[in-house]
Amino acid sequence: MIYALADLHLDYTEEKSMEVFGDAWQHYQEKIFTNWKNKIKDDDTVLIPGDISWAMDINDAKIDLAKIDALPGRKIMMKGNHDFWWSSLNKLNQLGLNSIEFLQNNSFEVEDYLICGTRGWISRDSRDFTDHDEKIFKRELLRLENSIRSLKSDKKLIINLHYPPINTDGSLNEFFDLAKEFKAHTVIYGHLHGNGHRLIKEGNYEGVNLVCVSSDYVDFDPVRIG
């Protein structure tokens, strides 16, 4: 089975508080590990679309990644906006992790599905969207297309995004358009916390299933996908 859970925000130092986003974040790391162990089996796959660890460098991040590595299941993870430790794919693959794979300009096959994705970016109608943001936005669209085009199968497509493919006015943006163009089965996303949950869109839109898997939105419990 395939599950997904974004925004783990692990912090082995326990110095970074997430409670600014609400009381749901109290003891959130314990909730994540308890729910994971109760639900996920060794032959399951968990998609983790970003904001995995608060660490600032790859060596510190490995402490948190090792905790995820020890959990049941195969894990496919992708960079979020707070994953400052994220390095080149080559360096990530040299960490010696047994059950974790990294999604970056590539793709994976899981059961009857193809897994691809990219971080995404803030929407073009966001306040103070700059020329610099436009460059990042276009680059992330290209990375998503590269990830999709790396697929060599007609299996159903699951797209991982960190940022929601949603404009501030509630309409679906160019990342969704790309998913629709390639006839994606499901798009999962995270990033939205606390009051940001009001921006969440879920359901079937023009044949594409939208699913939000922000950890506090799903009570820190991996969501079945597919």
CSV table of C-alpha atoms in Angstrom, one decimal:
chain,number,residue,atom,x,y,z
A,1,MET,CA,0.0,0.0,0.0
A,2,ILE,CA,1.0,3.6,-0.6
A,3,TYR,CA,0.7,6.3,2.1
A,4,ALA,CA,1.8,9.9,2.4
A,5,LEU,CA,2.7,12.3,5.1
A,6,ALA,CA,4.2,15.8,4.6
A,7,ASP,CA,5.8,18.3,7.0
A,8,LEU,CA,7.3,16.0,9.6
A,9,HIS,CA,9.5,18.9,10.8
A,10,LEU,CA,11.6,16.6,12.8
A,11,ASP,CA,14.0,18.3,15.3
A,12,TYR,CA,16.3,16.0,17.3
A,13,THR,CA,17.4,19.1,19.4
A,14,GLU,CA,13.8,19.7,20.4
A,15,GLU,CA,14.6,23.4,20.2
A,16,LYS,CA,12.2,24.4,17.3
A,17,SER,CA,8.6,24.9,18.4
A,18,MET,CA,5.8,24.3,15.9
A,19,GLU,CA,3.1,25.3,18.4
A,20,VAL,CA,2.8,28.7,16.8
A,21,PHE,CA,0.6,26.9,14.4
A,22,GLY,CA,-1.7,25.6,17.1
A,23,ASP,CA,-2.0,23.2,20.0
A,24,ALA,CA,-2.2,20.3,17.6
A,25,TRP,CA,1.6,20.5,17.4
A,26,GLN,CA,2.1,19.6,21.0
A,27,HIS,CA,4.2,16.4,21.2
A,28,TYR,CA,3.9,16.1,17.4
A,29,GLN,CA,7.0,14.0,16.9
A,30,GLU,CA,5.7,11.4,19.3
A,31,LYS,CA,2.4,11.4,17.4
A,32,ILE,CA,4.1,10.9,14.1
A,33,PHE,CA,6.2,7.9,15.2
A,34,THR,CA,3.4,6.3,17.1
A,35,ASN,CA,0.9,6.6,14.2
A,36,TRP,CA,3.5,5.4,11.7
A,37,LYS,CA,4.4,2.3,13.7
A,38,ASN,CA,0.7,1.5,14.2
A,39,LYS,CA,-0.2,1.8,10.6
A,40,ILE,CA,2.8,1.2,8.2
A,41,LYS,CA,4.0,-2.3,7.4
A,42,ASP,CA,7.4,-3.3,6.0
A,43,ASP,CA,6.0,-3.8,2.5
A,44,ASP,CA,4.2,-0.4,2.4
A,45,THR,CA,5.6,2.8,0.8
A,46,VAL,CA,5.3,6.2,2.4
A,47,LEU,CA,5.7,9.4,0.3
A,48,ILE,CA,7.1,12.4,2.2
A,49,PRO,CA,6.7,15.6,0.1
A,50,GLY,CA,8.9,18.0,2.0
A,51,ASP,CA,9.8,19.8,5.2
A,52,ILE,CA,11.3,16.7,6.7
A,53,SER,CA,13.9,18.0,9.2
A,54,TRP,CA,14.7,21.4,10.7
A,55,ALA,CA,18.5,20.6,10.4
A,56,MET,CA,20.6,23.1,8.6
A,57,ASP,CA,23.2,20.8,7.2
A,58,ILE,CA,23.3,17.2,5.9
A,59,ASN,CA,25.2,15.7,8.9
A,60,ASP,CA,22.6,17.0,11.4
A,61,ALA,CA,19.8,16.0,9.1
A,62,LYS,CA,21.1,12.4,9.1
A,63,ILE,CA,20.2,12.1,12.8
A,64,ASP,CA,16.5,12.8,11.9
A,65,LEU,CA,16.7,10.8,8.7
A,66,ALA,CA,18.0,7.8,10.6
A,67,LYS,CA,14.9,7.8,12.8
A,68,ILE,CA,12.7,7.7,9.6
A,69,ASP,CA,15.0,5.0,8.2
A,70,ALA,CA,14.3,2.8,11.2
A,71,LEU,CA,10.6,3.0,10.8
A,72,PRO,CA,8.7,0.3,8.8
A,73,GLY,CA,8.2,0.7,5.0
A,74,ARG,CA,9.9,2.1,2.0
A,75,LYS,CA,10.2,5.9,2.0
A,76,ILE,CA,10.3,8.3,-0.9
A,77,MET,CA,11.1,11.9,0.1
A,78,MET,CA,11.3,15.2,-1.6
A,79,LYS,CA,12.6,18.7,-0.7
A,80,GLY,CA,10.4,21.2,1.0
A,81,ASN,CA,11.0,24.9,1.6
A,82,HIS,CA,12.5,24.3,5.1
A,83,ASP,CA,14.8,21.5,4.1
A,84,PHE,CA,18.0,23.6,4.0
A,85,TRP,CA,20.1,20.5,4.6
A,86,TRP,CA,19.1,19.0,1.2
A,87,SER,CA,22.1,18.5,-0.9
A,88,SER,CA,22.9,17.0,-4.3
A,89,LEU,CA,21.3,13.7,-5.2
A,90,ASN,CA,24.7,12.0,-5.1
A,91,LYS,CA,25.5,13.2,-1.6
A,92,LEU,CA,22.0,12.2,-0.4
A,93,ASN,CA,22.4,8.7,-1.8
A,94,GLN,CA,25.8,8.4,0.0
A,95,LEU,CA,24.2,8.8,3.4
A,96,GLY,CA,23.9,5.0,3.7
A,97,LEU,CA,20.2,4.9,4.5
A,98,ASN,CA,18.5,1.6,3.8
A,99,SER,CA,14.8,2.4,3.2
A,100,ILE,CA,14.9,6.0,2.0
A,101,GLU,CA,15.0,7.2,-1.6
A,102,PHE,CA,15.2,10.8,-2.8
A,103,LEU,CA,12.9,12.4,-5.4
A,104,GLN,CA,14.7,15.0,-7.5
A,105,ASN,CA,14.4,15.1,-11.3
A,106,ASN,CA,13.7,11.4,-11.2
A,107,SER,CA,10.9,9.0,-10.6
A,108,PHE,CA,10.0,5.7,-9.0
A,109,GLU,CA,7.7,2.8,-9.6
A,110,VAL,CA,5.6,1.6,-6.7
A,111,GLU,CA,3.0,-1.1,-7.2
A,112,ASP,CA,0.7,0.1,-10.0
A,113,TYR,CA,1.8,3.7,-9.8
A,114,LEU,CA,4.6,6.0,-10.9
A,115,ILE,CA,5.9,8.5,-8.4
A,116,CYS,CA,7.3,11.8,-9.5
A,117,GLY,CA,7.3,15.4,-8.2
A,118,THR,CA,9.1,18.6,-7.3
A,119,ARG,CA,8.9,21.2,-4.5
A,120,GLY,CA,6.8,23.7,-6.4
A,121,TRP,CA,6.7,27.4,-5.3
A,122,ILE,CA,4.4,30.2,-4.1
A,123,SER,CA,1.7,31.1,-6.6
A,124,ARG,CA,2.1,33.9,-9.1
A,125,ASP,CA,-0.8,35.8,-7.6
A,126,SER,CA,0.9,35.9,-4.1
A,127,ARG,CA,1.6,39.3,-2.6
A,128,ASP,CA,5.1,40.6,-3.3
A,129,PHE,CA,5.7,37.9,-6.0
A,130,THR,CA,9.0,39.0,-7.5
A,131,ASP,CA,11.0,38.4,-10.7
A,132,HIS,CA,13.2,36.1,-8.6
A,133,ASP,CA,10.1,34.1,-7.6
A,134,GLU,CA,9.2,33.9,-11.3
A,135,LYS,CA,12.6,32.3,-12.0
A,136,ILE,CA,12.1,29.8,-9.2
A,137,PHE,CA,8.5,29.1,-10.3
A,138,LYS,CA,9.6,28.4,-13.9
A,139,ARG,CA,12.5,26.2,-12.7
A,140,GLU,CA,10.2,24.1,-10.5
A,141,LEU,CA,7.7,23.7,-13.4
A,142,LEU,CA,10.6,22.4,-15.5
A,143,ARG,CA,11.8,20.1,-12.8
A,144,LEU,CA,8.3,18.6,-12.5
A,145,GLU,CA,8.1,18.1,-16.3
A,146,ASN,CA,11.6,16.4,-16.2
A,147,SER,CA,10.5,14.1,-13.4
A,148,ILE,CA,7.3,13.2,-15.3
A,149,ARG,CA,9.2,12.7,-18.6
A,150,SER,CA,11.7,10.4,-16.8
A,151,LEU,CA,8.9,7.9,-16.5
A,152,LYS,CA,8.9,5.0,-19.0
A,153,SER,CA,5.7,3.3,-18.2
A,154,ASP,CA,1.9,3.7,-18.7
A,155,LYS,CA,1.2,3.1,-15.0
A,156,LYS,CA,-0.9,5.6,-13.1
A,157,LEU,CA,0.9,8.8,-12.1
A,158,ILE,CA,1.1,10.2,-8.5
A,159,ILE,CA,2.7,13.7,-8.4
A,160,ASN,CA,4.3,14.9,-5.2
A,161,LEU,CA,4.4,18.7,-4.5
A,162,HIS,CA,5.4,20.5,-1.4
A,163,TYR,CA,3.6,23.8,-2.1
A,164,PRO,CA,-0.1,23.5,-3.0
A,165,PRO,CA,-0.9,23.8,-6.7
A,166,ILE,CA,-3.4,26.5,-5.7
A,167,ASN,CA,-3.5,30.3,-6.3
A,168,THR,CA,-4.3,32.6,-3.4
A,169,ASP,CA,-7.7,33.2,-5.0
A,170,GLY,CA,-8.5,29.5,-4.8
A,171,SER,CA,-8.0,28.7,-8.4
A,172,LEU,CA,-5.6,25.9,-9.5
A,173,ASN,CA,-2.3,27.0,-10.9
A,174,GLU,CA,0.2,25.9,-13.6
A,175,PHE,CA,1.5,23.0,-11.5
A,176,PHE,CA,-2.0,21.5,-11.6
A,177,ASP,CA,-2.2,22.3,-15.3
A,178,LEU,CA,0.9,20.2,-15.9
A,179,ALA,CA,-0.6,17.4,-13.8
A,180,LYS,CA,-3.7,17.5,-15.9
A,181,GLU,CA,-1.7,17.6,-19.2
A,182,PHE,CA,0.0,14.4,-18.2
A,183,LYS,CA,-3.2,12.8,-17.0
A,184,ALA,CA,-2.0,12.4,-13.4
A,185,HIS,CA,-4.1,10.1,-11.2
A,186,THR,CA,-3.3,12.0,-7.9
A,187,VAL,CA,-1.5,15.1,-6.8
A,188,ILE,CA,-0.5,15.2,-3.1
A,189,TYR,CA,0.8,18.4,-1.4
A,190,GLY,CA,1.6,19.8,2.1
A,191,HIS,CA,3.0,23.1,3.4
A,192,LEU,CA,-0.2,24.5,4.8
A,193,HIS,CA,-0.5,24.7,8.6
A,194,GLY,CA,-2.9,26.2,11.2
A,195,ASN,CA,-5.0,29.0,9.6
A,196,GLY,CA,-3.5,28.0,6.2
A,197,HIS,CA,-5.8,25.0,6.2
A,198,ARG,CA,-8.5,27.4,4.9
A,199,LEU,CA,-6.7,27.4,1.5
A,200,ILE,CA,-6.8,23.6,1.1
A,201,LYS,CA,-8.6,22.1,-1.9
A,202,GLU,CA,-9.3,18.4,-2.0
A,203,GLY,CA,-11.3,16.2,-4.3
A,204,ASN,CA,-11.4,15.3,-8.0
A,205,TYR,CA,-10.8,18.3,-10.3
A,206,GLU,CA,-10.9,17.6,-14.1
A,207,GLY,CA,-10.0,14.0,-13.5
A,208,VAL,CA,-7.1,14.6,-11.1
A,209,ASN,CA,-7.4,13.8,-7.4
A,210,LEU,CA,-6.1,16.5,-5.1
A,211,VAL,CA,-5.0,15.3,-1.6
A,212,CYS,CA,-3.5,17.5,1.2
A,213,VAL,CA,-1.2,15.5,3.5
A,214,SER,CA,0.1,18.3,5.7
A,215,SER,CA,0.9,16.5,9.0
A,216,ASP,CA,-1.3,18.7,11.3
A,217,TYR,CA,-4.2,18.6,8.7
A,218,VAL,CA,-4.2,14.8,8.9
A,219,ASP,CA,-3.5,14.5,12.6
A,220,PHE,CA,0.0,13.4,12.0
A,221,ASP,CA,-1.3,10.1,10.6
A,222,PRO,CA,-0.1,8.8,7.2
A,223,VAL,CA,-2.9,8.9,4.6
A,224,ARG,CA,-3.6,6.1,2.2
A,225,ILE,CA,-3.0,7.1,-1.4
A,226,GLY,CA,-4.2,5.5,-4.6
